[in-house]
Amino acid sequence: MKNIASVIVDVTTRQLDRPFDYLIPPKWEGTIQPGMRVIVPFGPRKIQGFVINLKNEHEVKLDKLKAIEDVLDVTPVLNKELLQLGYWLTKKTLCFTISAFQVMLPAAIKATYNKYLQCTEEDKVNLPDEWQALFLNRTKVDWKEVEHLPLTTVQKQIERGVLEVVYEVKSKGGKKTERVIGPIVSLEQLKQVYEETKAQKQRDVLATFIEDASPIRKKMLLSSLGITDAPVKSLVKKGVLKEDEVEIYRDPYAERDFVPTKPFPLKEEQQVALDSIKQSVHHNRHDVFLLYGVTGSGKTEVYMQAIDEVLQQGKEAIVLVPEIALTPQMVERFKGRFGSKVAVLHSALSVGEKYDEWRKIQRKEVSVVVGARSAIFAPFENIGMIIIDEEHESSYKQEDNPRYHARDVAIERGIYHQCPVVLGSATPTLESFARAKKGVYHLLTMTKRTSEQGLPTVEIVDMREQLRGGNRSMFSKELHEKIEDRLQKGQQTVLFLNRRGHSTFVMCRDCGYVIECPHCDISLTYHRMNQRVKCHYCSYEEALPKTCPSCESDYIRFFGTGTQKVEEELVKLFPAARIIRMDVDTTSRKGAHEKLLKTFGDGRADILLGTQMIAKGLDFPNVTLVGVLTADTMLHLPDFRAGEKTYQLLTQVSGRAGRHHLPGEVIIQTYTPEHYSISLAKMQKYEQFFVEEMQTRRSRQYPPYYYLTLITVSHPELMKVVNVVEKIVAYLRNKCANDTIILGPVVSPIPRIKDRYRYQCMIKYKREPELINWLQFVQEQYAQEMTKDNLQISIDFNPTMMM
Ligand code: ADP
Ligand code: ZN
Ligand code: ZN
């Protein structure tokens, strides 16, 4: 009898990262399976764990075994494949096994929840009598009421499909309203109260509404001013402000009818690509395809027709899109084609909604998942294809433990299911394109747009010359004229700014001094609303100095422009234009994103101004002009991929213009027009960019010529950090091959975060099969100190963030 369970417990320390054995009490014998969560005694505590394996009595020493206290799941939450994938993640990223399991599950399952047994009205008649009594007049029974029953009897009904276990998140998930603060007196009265009020915090609140009287989310108001709600309450009491509870609606897609669409007759290039993918679907082959197609070449149509094929085989498909490209437009396309067979997973959903979508997948109510990174763990059991759209996006790499890349997970699952993986992009990563050229991936190329229009013409404007010519505006003469022209013709313009809000760094124009955070050594961000500067890493803030702390000049200003500022200038220059601004501030409310886009799509606005979030996936026929206000901001990041990222971004943004009947034009404003990332983006010559950039990478020994691993050590004491990092480097120098390069130890690009000093070491290597074992050894050596002494050693294989 297998009455011993091996359990991975929810403790994140290196020494305890292994399975522990527990006795299965007789009442649960035969019901507990691998992949179920249980509660077990651990030292003085009771904690959660995952059952990974069952054993016979004679396989273990029985005398010291404790028994399982409780069973949390009636059926496994992780199937056999996902358990195995968990081990693989652990091995590849050196994370804790428990973290690997948890990352694959929706947050609702980790949060505090109420557990219910549920039965639909229709299913009630199928229940045995004793169960019918339990569900009399209700469809939901609290788990506590059935806890005492033998688990097998519950399991039996669940297997028959009449009962279901559901979790309801207690606090976070169910929330449907939001508190909003706004003035209820005139501007004059606000100013008067402001004069009369002494309390500084109340004055700050009043100043906010004097500047802009529109209501604002309470949470945002409090956090931006750094206050508690006491001053707000006082002002409400005085009858100056009012607090409202505003409904925010739940599933943004639920009440909508999606217009069904039919497959397009494909263009030749699309057909060739689809045929190759179909071959591999039919033969159940695990091939990796790189679908390299210019923007507007109809990649999504190819994905959808390939999925059609997969569904006809009775299999399932996962489609990953970057979070910011998961626009309502994108969702609409998939829902339009596959209707209710589609589940959507993205971060704008509440914990409860995400869990709802996940359950649809687990119960096999859907066969297509469209989602951001974590959707790669969708608990399908019969996957026929995995698609990663915009494969170059850095958001596919998770920056916390486990530091996995969705592409690697996709390939691992593709091997397990013997199904193709399709990577799509107009600007593939150098790594992927190099692999495709070597034949490791199958290269599928689409060079033509589906519309009769070719790619838009791109013009580069040198902003230094504008300045020399006396133009101090953020709009060049060229861009200004073209916007004017579009307004006259009734066509639409998209303006792109690579920044957020009204905030950027503060610099002295006389001496160049930049205000930095005293804890994090990065520049502080200016917030106009309350005239303060703030740290984005640790939220430290202070008032904006009146004079430069270094040279006392009073010519200290914030540098660069935010979307709000651009909007103001647009209003001045084009008073008649209808403008929509899209950034984090205007889209934080649920459904706002969709509403703004719809307004623009319906032609009720002339100009769409926005940040990164408008760079991808938008497809509006009437857009004939795209302007990039500052192309340089990314070029100067401390990252060897800065050039690649700039090229990608400019291509994506340009791709928004002239996608249908009208030809498109793009204006790129820059201070460094000579850089090849910018000049080649103008000509849309990816392959030439690839060749140039590969040369740089080769000469500087970067990927794809070398692999990278980044080790970062941090601790509150500088000496400790230096000591540990030096020992690690010495150990690795001793072990690594001759042609492996170990850079450092050096201070990290951000030397301190939250009062912790940070040092790093970068390893560049061609072949180092043992590296992962050595690093595991390093972690084991410092396990004690990492648990007890606040030491952190983070290891990032193939890092995408160099900070
Ligand atoms: P990409 O993802 O490559 O940027 P899309 O899939 O968004 O391109 O396609 C661009 C436009 O072309 C979309 O409006 C799409 O509906 C349309 N389209 C795609 N395939 C065809 C086709 N075979 N014939 C006509 N139009 C098509
Ligand atoms: Zn100065
Ligand atoms: Zn800071």
PDB file of C-alpha atoms and ligand atoms in Angstrom, residues 264-267 270 293-301 333 389 446 450-451 619 656 659-660, ligand 1:
ATOM      1  CA  PHE A 264      -8.889  35.184 -45.113  1.00  0.00           C
ATOM      2  CA  PRO A 265      -7.753  33.655 -48.383  1.00  0.00           C
ATOM      3  CA  LEU A 266      -4.023  33.772 -47.724  1.00  0.00           C
ATOM      4  CA  LYS A 267      -1.360  35.671 -49.647  1.00  0.00           C
ATOM      5  CA  GLN A 270       1.374  33.440 -45.752  1.00  0.00           C
ATOM      6  CA  GLY A 293       7.373  38.899 -41.124  1.00  0.00           C
ATOM      7  CA  VAL A 294       7.354  42.657 -41.526  1.00  0.00           C
ATOM      8  CA  THR A 295       4.699  44.581 -39.612  1.00  0.00           C
ATOM      9  CA  GLY A 296       1.348  44.139 -41.309  1.00  0.00           C
ATOM     10  CA  SER A 297       2.399  41.000 -43.201  1.00  0.00           C
ATOM     11  CA  GLY A 298      -0.447  39.057 -41.601  1.00  0.00           C
ATOM     12  CA  LYS A 299       1.322  36.949 -38.987  1.00  0.00           C
ATOM     13  CA  THR A 300      -1.745  36.842 -36.779  1.00  0.00           C
ATOM     14  CA  GLU A 301      -3.808  35.414 -39.630  1.00  0.00           C
ATOM     15  CA  ARG A 333      -9.363  39.004 -33.200  1.00  0.00           C
ATOM     16  CA  ASP A 389       4.042  36.598 -30.845  1.00  0.00           C
ATOM     17  CA  MET A 446       7.106  37.251 -45.022  1.00  0.00           C
ATOM     18  CA  THR A 450      -1.108  42.248 -46.942  1.00  0.00           C
ATOM     19  CA  SER A 451      -2.505  45.634 -47.945  1.00  0.00           C
ATOM     20  CA  ASP A 619      -4.313  48.496 -36.398  1.00  0.00           C
ATOM     21  CA  ARG A 656       1.343  51.513 -37.021  1.00  0.00           C
ATOM     22  CA  ARG A 659      -1.652  49.611 -42.730  1.00  0.00           C
ATOM     23  CA  HIS A 660      -4.613  49.670 -45.096  1.00  0.00           C
TER      24      HIS A 660
HETATM   25  P1  ADP B   1       1.159  41.417 -38.374  1.00  0.00           P
HETATM   26  O1  ADP B   1       0.741  40.651 -37.158  1.00  0.00           O
HETATM   27  O2  ADP B   1       2.123  40.671 -39.232  1.00  0.00           O
HETATM   28  O3  ADP B   1       1.608  42.826 -38.080  1.00  0.00           O
HETATM   29  P2  ADP B   1      -1.626  41.357 -38.978  1.00  0.00           P
HETATM   30  O4  ADP B   1      -1.880  39.925 -38.751  1.00  0.00           O
HETATM   31  O5  ADP B   1      -2.042  42.322 -37.938  1.00  0.00           O
HETATM   32  O6  ADP B   1      -0.094  41.577 -39.303  1.00  0.00           O
HETATM   33  O7  ADP B   1      -2.286  41.729 -40.384  1.00  0.00           O
HETATM   34  C1  ADP B   1      -2.369  43.047 -40.879  1.00  0.00           C
HETATM   35  C2  ADP B   1      -3.722  43.297 -41.515  1.00  0.00           C
HETATM   36  O8  ADP B   1      -3.879  42.510 -42.668  1.00  0.00           O
HETATM   37  C3  ADP B   1      -4.872  42.948 -40.609  1.00  0.00           C
HETATM   38  O9  ADP B   1      -5.849  43.959 -40.711  1.00  0.00           O
HETATM   39  C4  ADP B   1      -5.389  41.643 -41.164  1.00  0.00           C
HETATM   40  O10 ADP B   1      -6.763  41.488 -40.921  1.00  0.00           O
HETATM   41  C5  ADP B   1      -5.094  41.774 -42.637  1.00  0.00           C
HETATM   42  N1  ADP B   1      -4.850  40.497 -43.316  1.00  0.00           N
HETATM   43  C6  ADP B   1      -4.140  39.449 -42.864  1.00  0.00           C
HETATM   44  N2  ADP B   1      -4.090  38.465 -43.776  1.00  0.00           N
HETATM   45  C7  ADP B   1      -4.772  38.910 -44.846  1.00  0.00           C
HETATM   46  C8  ADP B   1      -5.073  38.357 -46.138  1.00  0.00           C
HETATM   47  N3  ADP B   1      -4.623  37.141 -46.480  1.00  0.00           N
HETATM   48  N4  ADP B   1      -5.796  39.094 -46.989  1.00  0.00           N
HETATM   49  C9  ADP B   1      -6.231  40.306 -46.633  1.00  0.00           C
HETATM   50  N5  ADP B   1      -5.988  40.879 -45.463  1.00  0.00           N
HETATM   51  C10 ADP B   1      -5.271  40.194 -44.562  1.00  0.00           C
END
